[in-house]
Structures are given as structure tokens and as C-alpha cells.
Coordinates of C-alpha atoms in Angstrom, one line a residue:
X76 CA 240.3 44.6 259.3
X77 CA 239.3 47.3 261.9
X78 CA 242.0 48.8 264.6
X79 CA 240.0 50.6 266.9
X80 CA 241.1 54.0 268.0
X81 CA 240.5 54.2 271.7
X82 CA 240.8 57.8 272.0
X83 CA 237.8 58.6 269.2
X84 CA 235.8 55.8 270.7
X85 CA 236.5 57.8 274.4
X86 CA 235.6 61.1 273.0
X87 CA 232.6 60.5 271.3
X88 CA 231.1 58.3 274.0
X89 CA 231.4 61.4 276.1
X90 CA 230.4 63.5 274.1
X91 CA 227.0 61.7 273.7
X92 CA 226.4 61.6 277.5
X93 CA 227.4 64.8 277.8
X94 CA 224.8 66.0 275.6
X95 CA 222.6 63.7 276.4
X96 CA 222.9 64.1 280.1
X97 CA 222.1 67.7 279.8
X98 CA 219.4 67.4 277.8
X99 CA 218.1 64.9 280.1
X100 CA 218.3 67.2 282.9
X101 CA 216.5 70.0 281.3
X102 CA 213.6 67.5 280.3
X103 CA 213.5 66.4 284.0
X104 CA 214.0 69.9 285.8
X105 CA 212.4 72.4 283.6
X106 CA 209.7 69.7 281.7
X107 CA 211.0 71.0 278.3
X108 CA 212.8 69.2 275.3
X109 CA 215.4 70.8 273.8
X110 CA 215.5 70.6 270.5
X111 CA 219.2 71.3 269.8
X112 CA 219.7 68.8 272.3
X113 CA 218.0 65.6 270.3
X114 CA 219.9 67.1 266.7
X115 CA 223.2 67.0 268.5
X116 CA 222.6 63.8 270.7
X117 CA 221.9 62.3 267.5
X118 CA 224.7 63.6 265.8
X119 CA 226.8 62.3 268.8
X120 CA 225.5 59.2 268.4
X121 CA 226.6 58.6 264.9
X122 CA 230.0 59.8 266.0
X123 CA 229.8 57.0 268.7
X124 CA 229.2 54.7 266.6
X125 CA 231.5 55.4 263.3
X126 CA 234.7 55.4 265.8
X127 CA 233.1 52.0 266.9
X128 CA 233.0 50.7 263.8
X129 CA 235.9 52.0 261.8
X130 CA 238.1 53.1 265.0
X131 CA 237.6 57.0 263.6
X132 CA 235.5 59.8 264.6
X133 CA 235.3 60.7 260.6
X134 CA 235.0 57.1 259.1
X135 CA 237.6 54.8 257.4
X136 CA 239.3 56.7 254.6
X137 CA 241.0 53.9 252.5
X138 CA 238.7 51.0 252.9
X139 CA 239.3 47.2 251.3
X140 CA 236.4 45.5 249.5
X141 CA 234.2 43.5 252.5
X142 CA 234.8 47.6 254.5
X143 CA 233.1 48.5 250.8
X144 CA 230.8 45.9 250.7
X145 CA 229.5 46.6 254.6
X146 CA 229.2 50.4 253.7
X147 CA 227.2 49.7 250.6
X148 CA 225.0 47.3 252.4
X149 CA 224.3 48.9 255.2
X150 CA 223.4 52.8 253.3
X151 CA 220.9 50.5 251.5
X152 CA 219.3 49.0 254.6
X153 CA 219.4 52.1 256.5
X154 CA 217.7 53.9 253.8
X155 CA 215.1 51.8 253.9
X156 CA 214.9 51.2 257.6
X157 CA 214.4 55.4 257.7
X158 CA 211.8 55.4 255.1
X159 CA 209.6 53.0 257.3
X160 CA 210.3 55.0 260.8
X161 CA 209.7 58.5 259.0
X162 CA 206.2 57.2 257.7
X163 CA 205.8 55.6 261.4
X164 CA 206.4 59.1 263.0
X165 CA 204.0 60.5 260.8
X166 CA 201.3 58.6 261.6
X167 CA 201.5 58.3 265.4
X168 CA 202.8 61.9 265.7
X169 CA 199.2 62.5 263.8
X170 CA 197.2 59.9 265.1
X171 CA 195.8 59.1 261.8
X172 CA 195.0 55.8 259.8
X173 CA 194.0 57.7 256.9
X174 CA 196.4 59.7 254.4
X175 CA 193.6 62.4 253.6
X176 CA 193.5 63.5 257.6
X177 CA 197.5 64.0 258.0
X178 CA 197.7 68.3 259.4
X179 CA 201.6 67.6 259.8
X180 CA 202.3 68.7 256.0
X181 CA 205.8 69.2 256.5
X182 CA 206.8 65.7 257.9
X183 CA 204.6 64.9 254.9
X184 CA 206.8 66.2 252.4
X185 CA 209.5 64.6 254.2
X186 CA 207.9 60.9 254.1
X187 CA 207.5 62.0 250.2
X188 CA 211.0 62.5 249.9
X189 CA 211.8 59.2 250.9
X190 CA 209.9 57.5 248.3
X191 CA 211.7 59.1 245.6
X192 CA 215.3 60.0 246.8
X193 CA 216.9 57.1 246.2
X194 CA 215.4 56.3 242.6
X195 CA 216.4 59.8 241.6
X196 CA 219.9 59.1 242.6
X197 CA 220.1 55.9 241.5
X198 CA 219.2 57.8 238.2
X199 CA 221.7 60.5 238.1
X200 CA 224.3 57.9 239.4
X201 CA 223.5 55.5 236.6
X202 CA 223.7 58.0 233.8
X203 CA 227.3 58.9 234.5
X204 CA 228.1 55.3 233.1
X205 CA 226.3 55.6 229.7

């Protein structure tokens, strides 16, 4: 099913340290997070683990039906898995219980966008077959 392309794997793993490393470093020396730093670790760490998973940096081009049926699955858990960790973000990066208290607006917007994202595409998506 998957051949794993050592090189990608190589290169993205050092990337992320790389990045990480640095931005490690800067948190320990200076006492400052960079924010670059966590975008691009991130990033990095996608990178990591697509060459993991499909032996290529970009991602599987031609994929059979269980490569399909992972990919499917796993965009539907993941959305859902981010919808639950933005609204936990929100709340402890507020330290609110109480909707009506939340000063973080845009991270509020953003929680918002969760809810309805995926119905909206699910719309669009299903009227391209009627």
C-alpha cells in the first residue's frame, strides 16, 4: 500500500527540529515566543507526518480506495477533533465558563466558523450532484 520515501521522511523531520529547535532557543534565551516559529513548526509537522504516511512530502497523488477511504475518514475526524480544541482554546485562553464574558472576539469568530464550515460545504458539495 505505502512505500515510504526515506529522503521526504529525512527532510521533513529536520526540518521540524530545525524550526522547532530555534524557536525553542529563542523562548529559553530571550523569554519570547515567536510566532512565525509555532506557524511554521506546525506546518513542519504536517510535512512530517504526510511523508510518514504516504512516503511524500506533498501527499499520495494516485491513491486506491482503503488510501481513499483513510483520507475521507480521517478529514472528518480531524475536523471535528479541531472544532473541540479551537472552542477549548477559547475558553482557557479566556478563562471564562460563560459565553457572554469571552473579550477574545476574534478566536470567537473563529470557534463560529467551525460550527458552520463544514455544513456549508457539505451544501455546495451536494448541489453539484442534483
Amino acid at each position: 500500500m505505502r512505500k515510504t520515501n526515506r529522503f521526504a521522511v529525512i527532510i521533513s523531520i529536520t526540518t521540524f527540529l530545525i524550526i522547532s529547535g530555534y524557536s525553542l532557543y529563542k523562548f529559553i534565551r530571550y523569554d519570547q515566543i515567536d510566532g512565525a516559529g509555532v506557524f511554521f513548526g506546525f506546518l513542519a509537522l504536517a510535512y512530517v507526518f504526510n511523508s510518514l504516511t504516504w512516503g511524500d512530502l506533498d501527499g499520495k497523488k494516485d491513491k486506491d480506495e482503503l488510501e481513499e477511504h483513510i483520507d475521507t475518514q480521517s478529514s472528518k475526524i480531524s475536523y471535528y477533533v479541531l472544532m473541540i480544541l479551537a472552542a477549548a482554546v477559547l475558553f482557557i485562553s479566556d478563562g471564562v465558563s460563560n459565553l457572554s464574558d469571552i473579550d477574545n472576539f476574534p478566536l470567537l469568530i473563529v470557534v463560529g466558523l467551525t460550527l458552520v464550515v463544514q455544513p456549508i460545504t457539505a451544501f455546495i458539495y451536494s448541489r453539484s450532484y442534483k
